[in-house]
Amino acid sequence: QVQLEESGGGLVQPGGSLRLSCKAARSILSTFIGFNKRWYRQAPGKQRELVAEMTNLGTITYDDSVKGRFTISKDNTRKTIYLQMNSLKPEDTAVYYCSMEDDRNTISWGRGTQVTVSS
């Protein structure tokens, strides 16, 4: 498994923005490029849900609830993925987790970062 280091959560007012980062620490570049990369979130009392995915071939998909507001991206040189979140809503409040899956279907998880959207 790969060690994933998340950052960027916090408290933001409705309509605000945050950018989450997830670094694949100690991963070699070729391995990082080959990962399927995902962001999940889990709100209190709810199941973890997939928010955004970038496959190893670059295909990107979003949950309908975040389309047009969230953007997943990556920086290969930094071995880091990002989740840019704009126009945040109170219902976006959750713990956000990054995940990376290799070609053997081994999945690594970050520890999660809290995002709270509240006035």
PDB file of C-alpha atoms in Angstrom:
ATOM      1  CA  GLN A   1       0.000   0.000   0.000  1.00  0.00           C
ATOM      2  CA  VAL A   2       0.921   3.621  -0.496  1.00  0.00           C
ATOM      3  CA  GLN A   3       1.036   6.241   2.241  1.00  0.00           C
ATOM      4  CA  LEU A   4      -1.333   9.082   1.376  1.00  0.00           C
ATOM      5  CA  GLU A   5      -0.996  12.464   3.050  1.00  0.00           C
ATOM      6  CA  GLU A   6      -4.056  14.710   2.891  1.00  0.00           C
ATOM      7  CA  SER A   7      -4.381  18.391   3.640  1.00  0.00           C
ATOM      8  CA  GLY A   8      -6.577  21.381   2.928  1.00  0.00           C
ATOM      9  CA  GLY A   9      -9.753  20.820   4.879  1.00  0.00           C
ATOM     10  CA  GLY A  10     -11.320  23.395   7.145  1.00  0.00           C
ATOM     11  CA  LEU A  11     -14.293  25.596   7.869  1.00  0.00           C
ATOM     12  CA  VAL A  12     -15.744  27.666   5.043  1.00  0.00           C
ATOM     13  CA  GLN A  13     -18.906  29.669   4.543  1.00  0.00           C
ATOM     14  CA  PRO A  14     -21.514  28.586   2.004  1.00  0.00           C
ATOM     15  CA  GLY A  15     -20.458  29.663  -1.457  1.00  0.00           C
ATOM     16  CA  GLY A  16     -16.803  29.508  -0.536  1.00  0.00           C
ATOM     17  CA  SER A  17     -13.973  27.384  -1.889  1.00  0.00           C
ATOM     18  CA  LEU A  18     -11.400  24.940  -0.605  1.00  0.00           C
ATOM     19  CA  ARG A  19      -8.710  22.882  -2.260  1.00  0.00           C
ATOM     20  CA  LEU A  20      -7.809  19.491  -0.887  1.00  0.00           C
ATOM     21  CA  SER A  21      -4.459  17.880  -1.583  1.00  0.00           C
ATOM     22  CA  CYS A  22      -3.354  14.269  -1.358  1.00  0.00           C
ATOM     23  CA  LYS A  23       0.290  13.342  -1.768  1.00  0.00           C
ATOM     24  CA  ALA A  24       1.424   9.806  -2.464  1.00  0.00           C
ATOM     25  CA  ALA A  25       4.403   9.895  -0.160  1.00  0.00           C
ATOM     26  CA  ARG A  26       7.343   7.716  -1.127  1.00  0.00           C
ATOM     27  CA  SER A  27       5.611   6.524  -4.292  1.00  0.00           C
ATOM     28  CA  ILE A  28       7.716   6.347  -7.430  1.00  0.00           C
ATOM     29  CA  LEU A  29       6.479   8.423 -10.336  1.00  0.00           C
ATOM     30  CA  SER A  30       5.579   5.568 -12.668  1.00  0.00           C
ATOM     31  CA  THR A  31       3.509   3.938  -9.947  1.00  0.00           C
ATOM     32  CA  PHE A  32       1.705   7.180  -9.178  1.00  0.00           C
ATOM     33  CA  ILE A  33       0.852   7.681 -12.855  1.00  0.00           C
ATOM     34  CA  GLY A  34      -0.663   4.205 -13.008  1.00  0.00           C
ATOM     35  CA  PHE A  35      -3.016   4.686 -10.086  1.00  0.00           C
ATOM     36  CA  ASN A  36      -6.744   5.131 -10.370  1.00  0.00           C
ATOM     37  CA  LYS A  37      -7.233   8.191  -8.185  1.00  0.00           C
ATOM     38  CA  ARG A  38     -10.377   8.977  -6.219  1.00  0.00           C
ATOM     39  CA  TRP A  39     -11.890  11.314  -3.701  1.00  0.00           C
ATOM     40  CA  TYR A  40     -14.599  10.063  -1.356  1.00  0.00           C
ATOM     41  CA  ARG A  41     -16.525  11.724   1.426  1.00  0.00           C
ATOM     42  CA  GLN A  42     -18.459  10.539   4.428  1.00  0.00           C
ATOM     43  CA  ALA A  43     -20.988  12.708   6.211  1.00  0.00           C
ATOM     44  CA  PRO A  44     -22.127  11.920   9.762  1.00  0.00           C
ATOM     45  CA  GLY A  45     -24.532   9.004   9.783  1.00  0.00           C
ATOM     46  CA  LYS A  46     -24.051   8.316   6.088  1.00  0.00           C
ATOM     47  CA  GLN A  47     -22.092   5.844   4.006  1.00  0.00           C
ATOM     48  CA  ARG A  48     -18.872   6.827   2.314  1.00  0.00           C
ATOM     49  CA  GLU A  49     -19.575   7.999  -1.232  1.00  0.00           C
ATOM     50  CA  LEU A  50     -17.425   8.493  -4.296  1.00  0.00           C
ATOM     51  CA  VAL A  51     -17.145  12.158  -5.216  1.00  0.00           C
ATOM     52  CA  ALA A  52     -14.653  12.214  -8.074  1.00  0.00           C
ATOM     53  CA  GLU A  53     -12.456   9.789  -9.956  1.00  0.00           C
ATOM     54  CA  MET A  54      -9.534  10.095 -12.351  1.00  0.00           C
ATOM     55  CA  THR A  55      -8.537   6.796 -13.927  1.00  0.00           C
ATOM     56  CA  ASN A  56      -4.978   5.938 -14.897  1.00  0.00           C
ATOM     57  CA  LEU A  57      -5.972   6.732 -18.478  1.00  0.00           C
ATOM     58  CA  GLY A  58      -7.206  10.177 -17.475  1.00  0.00           C
ATOM     59  CA  THR A  59     -10.937   9.582 -17.608  1.00  0.00           C
ATOM     60  CA  ILE A  60     -12.672  11.807 -15.071  1.00  0.00           C
ATOM     61  CA  THR A  61     -16.101  11.313 -13.531  1.00  0.00           C
ATOM     62  CA  TYR A  62     -18.004  13.135 -10.817  1.00  0.00           C
ATOM     63  CA  ASP A  63     -20.953  12.425  -8.631  1.00  0.00           C
ATOM     64  CA  ASP A  64     -23.964  14.377  -9.860  1.00  0.00           C
ATOM     65  CA  SER A  65     -24.096  16.339  -6.606  1.00  0.00           C
ATOM     66  CA  VAL A  66     -20.725  17.997  -7.289  1.00  0.00           C
ATOM     67  CA  LYS A  67     -20.665  18.303 -11.081  1.00  0.00           C
ATOM     68  CA  GLY A  68     -19.767  21.803 -12.172  1.00  0.00           C
ATOM     69  CA  ARG A  69     -18.502  22.716  -8.699  1.00  0.00           C
ATOM     70  CA  PHE A  70     -15.658  20.279  -7.938  1.00  0.00           C
ATOM     71  CA  THR A  71     -12.596  19.546 -10.043  1.00  0.00           C
ATOM     72  CA  ILE A  72     -10.159  16.680  -9.612  1.00  0.00           C
ATOM     73  CA  SER A  73      -6.645  17.185 -10.927  1.00  0.00           C
ATOM     74  CA  LYS A  74      -3.140  15.887 -10.480  1.00  0.00           C
ATOM     75  CA  ASP A  75       0.459  17.006 -10.524  1.00  0.00           C
ATOM     76  CA  ASN A  76       2.664  14.104 -11.495  1.00  0.00           C
ATOM     77  CA  THR A  77       5.890  15.849 -10.519  1.00  0.00           C
ATOM     78  CA  ARG A  78       4.548  16.310  -7.000  1.00  0.00           C
ATOM     79  CA  LYS A  79       2.778  12.924  -6.978  1.00  0.00           C
ATOM     80  CA  THR A  80      -0.231  14.776  -5.676  1.00  0.00           C
ATOM     81  CA  ILE A  81      -3.905  14.895  -6.523  1.00  0.00           C
ATOM     82  CA  TYR A  82      -6.210  17.780  -5.767  1.00  0.00           C
ATOM     83  CA  LEU A  83      -9.887  18.390  -5.300  1.00  0.00           C
ATOM     84  CA  GLN A  84     -10.847  21.977  -5.994  1.00  0.00           C
ATOM     85  CA  MET A  85     -14.232  22.626  -4.397  1.00  0.00           C
ATOM     86  CA  ASN A  86     -16.153  25.751  -5.352  1.00  0.00           C
ATOM     87  CA  SER A  87     -19.620  27.024  -4.500  1.00  0.00           C
ATOM     88  CA  LEU A  88     -19.609  24.899  -1.383  1.00  0.00           C
ATOM     89  CA  LYS A  89     -22.895  24.026   0.263  1.00  0.00           C
ATOM     90  CA  PRO A  90     -23.706  22.908   3.815  1.00  0.00           C
ATOM     91  CA  GLU A  91     -24.488  19.446   2.441  1.00  0.00           C
ATOM     92  CA  ASP A  92     -20.868  19.162   1.305  1.00  0.00           C
ATOM     93  CA  THR A  93     -19.874  18.938   4.971  1.00  0.00           C
ATOM     94  CA  ALA A  94     -18.078  15.634   5.466  1.00  0.00           C
ATOM     95  CA  VAL A  95     -14.747  13.972   6.038  1.00  0.00           C
ATOM     96  CA  TYR A  96     -13.035  13.737   2.665  1.00  0.00           C
ATOM     97  CA  TYR A  97     -10.735  10.830   1.852  1.00  0.00           C
ATOM     98  CA  CYS A  98      -8.390  10.318  -1.026  1.00  0.00           C
ATOM     99  CA  SER A  99      -7.823   6.848  -2.403  1.00  0.00           C
ATOM    100  CA  MET A 100      -5.460   5.330  -4.928  1.00  0.00           C
ATOM    101  CA  GLU A 101      -5.807   1.915  -6.539  1.00  0.00           C
ATOM    102  CA  ASP A 102      -3.000   0.153  -8.342  1.00  0.00           C
ATOM    103  CA  ASP A 103      -3.130  -2.350 -11.192  1.00  0.00           C
ATOM    104  CA  ARG A 104      -3.410  -5.223  -8.726  1.00  0.00           C
ATOM    105  CA  ASN A 105      -6.535  -3.611  -7.253  1.00  0.00           C
ATOM    106  CA  THR A 106      -4.734  -2.772  -4.036  1.00  0.00           C
ATOM    107  CA  ILE A 107      -6.393   0.305  -2.561  1.00  0.00           C
ATOM    108  CA  SER A 108      -4.697   2.793  -0.283  1.00  0.00           C
ATOM    109  CA  TRP A 109      -6.549   5.383   1.772  1.00  0.00           C
ATOM    110  CA  GLY A 110      -5.714   8.682   3.317  1.00  0.00           C
ATOM    111  CA  ARG A 111      -6.713   9.394   6.906  1.00  0.00           C
ATOM    112  CA  GLY A 112      -9.319  11.924   5.889  1.00  0.00           C
ATOM    113  CA  THR A 113      -9.677  15.661   6.231  1.00  0.00           C
ATOM    114  CA  GLN A 114     -12.708  17.452   7.656  1.00  0.00           C
ATOM    115  CA  VAL A 115     -14.595  19.927   5.500  1.00  0.00           C
ATOM    116  CA  THR A 116     -17.270  21.970   7.243  1.00  0.00           C
ATOM    117  CA  VAL A 117     -19.490  24.360   5.318  1.00  0.00           C
ATOM    118  CA  SER A 118     -21.360  26.629   7.679  1.00  0.00           C
ATOM    119  CA  SER A 119     -22.195  30.260   8.232  1.00  0.00           C
TER     120      SER A 119
END
